[in-house]
Coordinates of C-alpha atoms and ligand atoms in Angstrom, one line a residue:
X781 CA 56.9 12.1 17.7
X782 CA 60.8 11.1 17.8
X783 CA 63.2 10.7 20.6
X784 CA 64.7 14.4 20.4
X785 CA 68.6 14.0 20.5
X786 CA 68.5 17.9 21.8
X787 CA 67.1 16.1 25.4
X788 CA 69.7 17.6 28.1
X789 CA 69.3 20.6 25.6
X790 CA 66.4 22.6 27.2
X791 CA 67.9 25.5 29.1
X792 CA 65.9 28.4 26.9
X793 CA 64.0 27.4 24.5
X794 CA 62.5 28.4 22.2
X795 CA 59.0 28.6 20.4
X796 CA 60.4 26.1 18.3
X797 CA 61.5 22.3 18.8
X798 CA 62.4 21.4 14.7
X799 CA 63.3 24.0 12.1
X800 CA 64.5 23.2 8.5
X801 CA 66.4 26.3 7.1
X802 CA 66.0 27.3 3.6
X803 CA 69.2 28.8 2.3
X804 CA 69.0 30.6 -1.2
X805 CA 72.8 30.6 -3.7
X806 CA 72.6 34.2 -2.9
X807 CA 72.7 34.3 0.8
X808 CA 75.6 32.1 0.2
X809 CA 77.5 34.0 -2.0
X810 CA 76.9 36.9 -0.8
X811 CA 75.7 37.8 -3.6
X812 CA 79.4 37.3 -5.1
X813 CA 80.6 34.0 -7.7
X814 CA 81.2 32.2 -4.6
X815 CA 80.7 30.8 -1.4
X816 CA 81.3 33.6 1.6
X817 CA 82.5 32.4 4.2
X818 CA 81.4 34.6 6.9
X819 CA 77.9 35.0 5.1
X820 CA 77.8 30.6 5.8
X821 CA 79.7 30.5 9.3
X822 CA 77.3 33.2 10.5
X823 CA 74.1 30.5 9.8
X824 CA 76.5 28.2 11.6
X825 CA 76.5 30.0 14.5
X826 CA 73.1 30.7 14.4
X827 CA 71.9 26.8 14.4
X828 CA 74.2 26.0 17.2
X829 CA 72.5 28.5 19.4
X830 CA 69.8 26.9 18.4
X831 CA 70.5 23.7 18.4
X832 CA 70.8 24.2 22.2
X833 CA 68.2 25.9 22.7
X834 CA 66.3 22.9 21.7
X835 CA 65.9 22.9 18.7
X836 CA 66.8 20.1 16.5
X837 CA 67.7 21.8 12.4
X838 CA 68.3 20.5 9.6
X839 CA 69.7 22.9 6.7
X840 CA 68.5 22.5 3.0
X841 CA 71.5 24.3 0.7
X842 CA 71.7 26.0 -2.8
X843 CA 75.5 27.2 -3.6
X844 CA 77.0 24.0 -5.4
X845 CA 76.1 24.7 -8.8
X846 CA 77.4 28.7 -8.2
X847 CA 80.6 27.4 -6.8
X848 CA 81.2 24.8 -9.1
X849 CA 81.4 27.6 -11.4
X850 CA 84.0 29.8 -9.4
X851 CA 85.8 26.3 -9.1
X852 CA 85.9 25.4 -12.5
X853 CA 85.5 29.4 -14.1
X854 CA 90.1 29.0 -14.4
X855 CA 90.2 25.9 -16.2
X856 CA 87.5 26.3 -18.9
X857 CA 88.2 25.3 -22.6
X858 CA 86.7 28.1 -24.7
X859 CA 82.9 27.2 -26.2
X860 CA 83.2 24.1 -24.2
X861 CA 80.5 24.8 -20.3
X862 CA 80.3 22.0 -18.7
X863 CA 77.0 21.2 -17.4
X864 CA 75.2 22.4 -14.8
X865 CA 75.6 19.1 -13.3
X866 CA 79.3 18.8 -14.0
X867 CA 78.9 22.5 -11.8
X868 CA 76.2 21.3 -9.5
X869 CA 79.1 18.0 -9.7
X870 CA 82.0 20.0 -8.4
X871 CA 81.0 23.1 -6.0
X872 CA 78.8 20.4 -3.4
X873 CA 81.9 18.9 -2.8
X874 CA 83.3 22.2 -2.3
X875 CA 80.1 23.2 -0.2
X876 CA 80.3 20.5 2.2
X877 CA 83.7 21.3 2.9
X878 CA 83.7 24.9 4.0
X879 CA 79.9 24.0 6.0
X880 CA 81.4 20.8 7.7
X881 CA 84.8 22.8 8.4
X882 CA 81.8 26.3 9.7
X883 CA 80.5 23.4 12.6
X884 CA 83.9 21.9 13.4
X885 CA 85.0 24.7 15.1
X886 CA 81.5 24.4 17.2
X887 CA 81.7 20.1 17.5
X888 CA 78.4 20.2 14.7
X889 CA 79.4 16.8 13.2
X890 CA 77.5 17.2 9.7
X891 CA 75.3 14.7 7.1
X892 CA 75.3 15.3 3.3
X893 CA 72.0 14.1 2.2
X894 CA 71.8 14.7 -1.7
X895 CA 67.4 14.1 -3.1
X896 CA 65.8 14.3 -6.0
X897 CA 62.5 15.1 -6.0
X898 CA 62.2 11.2 -7.6
X899 CA 63.0 9.7 -4.2
X900 CA 60.3 11.8 -2.7
X901 CA 57.5 11.1 -4.9
X902 CA 57.9 7.7 -4.3
X903 CA 56.5 5.9 -1.8
X904 CA 59.7 3.5 -0.5
X905 CA 62.5 6.6 -1.9
X906 CA 59.9 8.8 1.0
X907 CA 59.6 5.9 3.6
X908 CA 63.6 5.1 3.6
X909 CA 64.6 9.5 3.3
X910 CA 62.4 9.7 6.1
X911 CA 64.0 6.9 8.5
X912 CA 67.5 8.8 7.7
X913 CA 66.9 12.0 8.0
X914 CA 65.5 11.6 11.6
X915 CA 68.0 8.6 12.6
X916 CA 70.2 11.8 12.3
X917 CA 69.1 13.8 13.4
X918 CA 68.5 11.4 17.3
X919 CA 72.6 10.9 16.6
X920 CA 72.8 15.1 16.4
X921 CA 74.0 15.5 13.4
X922 CA 72.9 18.6 11.0
X923 CA 71.8 16.8 8.1
X924 CA 71.9 19.9 5.1
X925 CA 70.0 18.4 2.2
X926 CA 71.1 19.3 -1.6
X927 CA 68.7 18.3 -4.7
X928 CA 71.1 15.9 -6.2
X929 CA 72.3 17.9 -9.1
X930 CA 74.3 15.0 -10.5
X931 CA 70.8 12.7 -11.1
X932 CA 68.3 15.6 -12.0
X933 CA 67.3 15.6 -15.9
X934 CA 69.1 19.4 -17.3
X935 CA 66.0 20.9 -18.6
X936 CA 64.3 20.4 -15.1
X937 CA 67.1 22.9 -13.5
X938 CA 66.7 24.7 -16.5
X939 CA 62.9 25.8 -16.2
X940 CA 63.1 25.2 -12.0
X941 CA 65.1 27.4 -10.3
X942 CA 64.1 27.9 -7.3
X943 CA 63.8 23.4 -7.3
X944 CA 65.2 23.7 -3.1
X945 CA 61.9 26.0 -2.4
X946 CA 59.6 22.6 -3.1
X947 CA 62.4 20.7 -2.0
X948 CA 63.2 22.4 2.0
X949 CA 59.0 22.2 1.6
X950 CA 59.4 18.6 1.3
X951 CA 61.9 17.5 3.8
X952 CA 59.6 19.7 6.2
X953 CA 57.0 17.5 6.3
X954 CA 59.6 14.9 5.9
X955 CA 61.0 15.6 9.6
X956 CA 57.9 16.7 11.1
X957 CA 59.1 20.2 11.0
X958 CA 57.1 22.8 13.1
X959 CA 58.9 26.0 11.1
X960 CA 60.4 26.5 7.5
X961 CA 63.0 29.1 7.8
X962 CA 63.3 30.4 4.0
X963 CA 66.5 32.5 3.6
X964 CA 66.9 34.8 0.7
X965 CA 68.6 38.3 -0.5
X966 CA 64.8 39.6 0.0
X967 CA 62.8 40.8 2.9
X968 CA 59.3 38.1 2.3
X969 CA 56.8 39.3 -0.1
X970 CA 56.0 42.5 -1.0
X971 CA 52.4 44.1 -3.0
X972 CA 54.7 46.0 -5.2
X973 CA 57.8 45.0 -6.5
X974 CA 60.0 46.9 -3.6
X975 CA 63.2 48.3 -6.6
X976 CA 60.9 50.0 -8.6
X977 CA 58.0 51.0 -6.1
X978 CA 58.7 52.9 -3.4
X979 CA 55.4 52.8 -1.8
X980 CA 55.7 48.9 -1.9
X981 CA 54.8 47.1 1.5
X982 CA 56.0 43.8 2.3
X983 CA 53.9 41.6 4.5
X984 CA 53.9 40.2 7.1
X985 CA 52.0 37.6 7.6
X986 CA 49.4 35.7 5.0
X987 CA 46.7 33.9 6.5
X988 CA 45.3 32.2 3.5
X989 CA 47.5 31.3 0.4
X990 CA 45.1 33.2 -2.8
X991 CA 45.4 34.0 -6.1
X992 CA 45.8 37.8 -4.9
X993 CA 48.3 36.9 -2.8
X994 CA 50.3 34.9 -6.0
X995 CA 49.4 37.4 -8.0
X996 CA 51.6 39.5 -5.5
X997 CA 54.3 36.8 -5.6
X998 CA 54.9 36.8 -9.6
X999 CA 54.0 40.6 -10.3
X1000 CA 56.0 42.1 -7.7
X1001 CA 59.0 39.7 -8.1
X1002 CA 59.5 38.6 -11.2
X1003 CA 59.7 34.2 -11.9
X1004 CA 62.5 34.4 -12.1
X1005 CA 64.5 37.3 -9.3
X1006 CA 63.5 36.8 -5.9
X1007 CA 61.3 33.7 -6.4
X1008 CA 59.7 34.5 -5.0
X1009 CA 56.5 32.4 -6.4
X1010 CA 58.5 28.8 -6.1
X1011 CA 58.9 30.4 -2.5
X1012 CA 54.8 30.5 -2.6
X1013 CA 54.3 26.8 -3.5
X1014 CA 57.0 25.6 -1.0
X1015 CA 54.9 27.9 1.6
X1016 CA 52.2 26.3 1.0
X1017 CA 52.8 22.6 0.9
X1018 CA 54.8 23.3 4.3
X1019 CA 51.4 24.9 6.4
X1020 CA 49.4 22.2 4.4
X1021 CA 52.4 19.6 6.3
X1022 CA 51.5 21.5 9.6
X1023 CA 54.6 23.8 9.8
X1024 CA 54.8 27.8 10.1
X1025 CA 56.5 29.1 7.5
X1026 CA 58.9 31.8 6.9
X1027 CA 60.3 34.3 4.0
X1028 CA 62.9 36.5 5.5
X1029 CA 66.2 38.3 4.3
X1030 CA 69.3 36.1 5.6
X1031 CA 71.3 38.6 5.7
X1032 CA 70.0 40.4 9.0
X1033 CA 71.1 40.2 12.1
X1034 CA 70.0 36.9 13.6
X1035 CA 67.6 35.8 12.3
X1036 CA 66.6 32.2 12.4
X1037 CA 67.4 32.1 15.7
X1038 CA 64.4 35.9 16.1
X1039 CA 62.1 33.8 13.8
X1040 CA 62.3 31.2 16.0
X1041 CA 61.5 33.4 19.0
X1042 CA 58.9 34.4 17.5
X1043 CA 59.5 38.2 16.7
X1044 CA 58.0 38.8 13.7
X1045 CA 60.6 39.4 10.7
X1046 CA 59.9 38.9 7.6
X1047 CA 56.4 36.9 5.8
X1048 CA 54.7 34.6 7.6
X1049 CA 52.5 32.1 7.1
X1050 CA 50.9 30.1 9.5
X1051 CA 50.1 26.3 9.4
X1052 CA 47.4 26.2 8.4
X1053 CA 47.0 21.7 9.7
X1054 CA 47.7 20.1 12.4
X1055 CA 51.2 18.0 11.4
X1056 CA 49.4 15.1 9.5
X1057 CA 50.1 11.6 10.3
X1058 CA 52.5 10.2 7.4
X1059 CA 50.6 8.9 4.7
X1060 CA 48.7 12.2 4.0
X1061 CA 52.4 14.2 4.4
X1062 CA 53.4 11.8 2.0
X1063 CA 50.5 12.4 -0.6
X1064 CA 51.0 16.6 -0.2
X1065 CA 54.6 15.6 -1.2
X1066 CA 54.5 13.7 -4.4
X1067 CA 51.6 15.1 -5.7
X1068 CA 52.1 14.9 -9.9
X1069 CA 51.9 18.2 -11.7
X1070 CA 51.2 15.7 -15.5
X1071 CA 46.9 15.8 -14.5
X1072 CA 44.2 16.8 -12.1
X1073 CA 41.0 16.3 -12.0
X1074 CA 38.1 18.4 -12.0
X1075 CA 34.9 18.4 -9.6
X1076 CA 31.4 19.1 -10.0
X1077 CA 29.9 21.7 -7.1
X1078 CA 28.5 18.4 -4.9
X1079 CA 31.6 16.3 -4.6
X1080 CA 33.4 19.8 -4.4
X1081 CA 31.1 20.7 -1.3
X1082 CA 31.4 17.1 -0.2
X1083 CA 34.8 16.6 0.6
X1084 CA 35.7 20.1 2.0
X1085 CA 32.9 20.3 4.4
X1086 CA 31.6 16.2 5.1
X1087 CA 35.1 14.3 4.3
X1088 CA 34.0 11.9 2.1
X1089 CA 35.2 10.0 -0.4
X1090 CA 35.7 10.7 -4.4
X1091 CA 32.6 8.5 -5.9
X1092 CA 33.3 8.3 -10.2
X1093 CA 29.9 10.0 -9.8
X1094 CA 31.3 13.2 -8.7
X1095 CA 34.2 13.8 -11.6
X1096 CA 33.1 16.4 -14.5
X1097 CA 36.6 15.9 -16.0
X1098 CA 39.7 14.8 -16.7
X1099 CA 43.0 16.7 -17.2
X1100 CA 46.6 15.9 -18.4
X1101 CA 47.8 12.5 -18.3
X1102 CA 48.4 10.1 -14.3
X1103 CA 48.7 6.4 -13.3
X1104 CA 47.0 4.8 -10.7
X1105 CA 48.3 5.0 -7.6
X1106 CA 49.7 8.8 -8.2
X1107 CA 48.6 11.7 -5.5
X1108 CA 46.3 13.7 -8.6
X1109 CA 45.4 17.8 -7.4
X1110 CA 41.4 17.8 -7.3
X1111 CA 39.7 21.2 -8.1
X1112 CA 36.5 22.4 -8.3
X1113 CA 34.4 24.9 -12.0
X1114 CA 36.6 27.5 -10.7
X1115 CA 40.0 25.3 -10.9
X1116 CA 40.8 26.0 -7.1
X1117 CA 42.4 23.2 -5.7
X1118 CA 39.8 21.4 -3.3
X1119 CA 41.8 18.2 -2.0
X1120 CA 45.2 16.1 -3.4
X1121 CA 44.6 12.0 -3.5
X1122 CA 45.7 9.5 -4.3
X1123 CA 43.8 7.9 -7.6
X1124 CA 42.3 4.4 -7.7
X1125 CA 42.1 5.1 -11.7
X1126 CA 44.3 6.4 -14.1
X1127 CA 43.3 9.3 -15.9
X1128 CA 42.2 6.6 -19.7
X1129 CA 39.9 4.8 -16.7
X1130 CA 38.6 8.3 -15.0
X1131 CA 38.1 9.1 -18.5
X1132 CA 35.5 6.5 -19.4
X1133 CA 33.9 6.9 -16.2
X1134 CA 33.7 10.1 -14.6
X1135 CA 29.8 11.1 -14.2
X1136 CA 28.8 7.4 -13.3
X1137 CA 27.7 5.3 -10.5
X1138 CA 30.1 3.7 -9.0
X1139 CA 27.9 0.5 -9.5
X1140 CA 28.8 0.9 -13.1
X1141 CA 32.7 0.9 -13.3
X1142 CA 32.9 -2.7 -13.9
X1143 CA 30.3 -2.9 -17.0
X1144 CA 32.2 -0.3 -18.9
X1145 CA 36.3 -1.1 -17.8
X1146 CA 35.6 -4.9 -17.3
X1147 CA 37.4 -4.9 -13.9
X1148 CA 37.4 -2.8 -11.1
X1149 CA 39.4 -1.4 -7.7
X1150 CA 37.1 -0.2 -5.5
X1151 CA 33.9 2.2 -6.0
X1152 CA 36.4 5.3 -5.1
X1153 CA 38.7 7.5 -7.5
X1154 CA 39.6 8.3 -3.9
X1155 CA 39.2 6.7 -0.4
X1156 CA 39.1 9.3 1.9
X1157 CA 42.0 8.2 4.4
X1158 CA 44.0 8.7 0.9
X1159 CA 43.3 12.8 0.7
X1160 CA 44.9 15.2 1.6
X1161 CA 41.6 18.0 2.2
X1162 CA 43.1 22.1 1.6
Ligands
LIG2113 N1 70.7 23.0 -6.2 C1 71.6 24.0 -7.4 C2 73.2 23.9 -6.2 O1 72.8 23.8 -5.3 C3 69.9 25.0 -6.7 C4 69.0 24.8 -7.1 C5 68.4 26.0 -6.2 O2 68.5 27.3 -6.3 O3 67.0 26.0 -6.0 O4 73.6 25.1 -7.3

């Protein structure tokens, strides 16, 4: 555990010690086309109160692109729309300046941390980011994290609305957060579209993110509106990392403080794991989306119930592509995720040794990286 920067701030402790607050664009702009300083200052006031009550807080802040677009609006030449990266680069400094000034009123120092997914997928980048964030908390600052849009690929930006949701979950894992609050402009997860179905009900608590819950997210909110699908993906990563997750309406009065006090607001996802040790967090945070390993029922049970390593004999199929050393999802024959683990064999190698006994690996490949496809120390069972 970290020595808390907030050692002296012990009066009236809240339930959580380390909190990540993810603030979406719609919240920070209050639905307008520019940053809304009043909305931001309400967040700042709550963060300051949480710190006074003993919690460390990291903000994951969107809003750079919106701020940049607004700043450049009157200077654009017709037909010459800058890229999202350009908007984000213009807006990021304005965004940080706004946070800086608002926190400065409370004599609190902020720090800007720009991350990309690639940084976190790389073991060294992950460790560096973790060390820096911990140092910043130890120094008593409020780190403000955003995706480093300037170096992100445009098609990634375009296709991954809600990337900061995922980023916030990785940040929660990085700092061993016990609470991730995803603040948005809807009240939480509903069982139907609240805009069109008056009978739509808020789901107050989700024990397990299964296919029914996933259906609610895509059906009730649509992939783009409210971005509930990416919020669920984020929740899944963070609860596995040992953090409780709440998706709530950031416009509700004092919402962050109330959640941190344990008041039921929005949709609550209890942590499903004890905080995992560092390596396992990294595995969950860097899981590849380009491929997966399909295992038979026996192997799925051995992983799930007996904490065994994955051997080639249990591998039924290899989907997509991945390299040796990547964190790859392991799924059962029904497509349910069983585990994520660092694979000793690439997808190409695995396709050749799947179903075989381990003592035949060297004969088929001409070499071996060990008898396990994934060693149990490098495996996180879901
Ligand atoms: N990084 C983007 C921005 O600051 C936001 C991405 C997101 O909201 O997921 O504008």
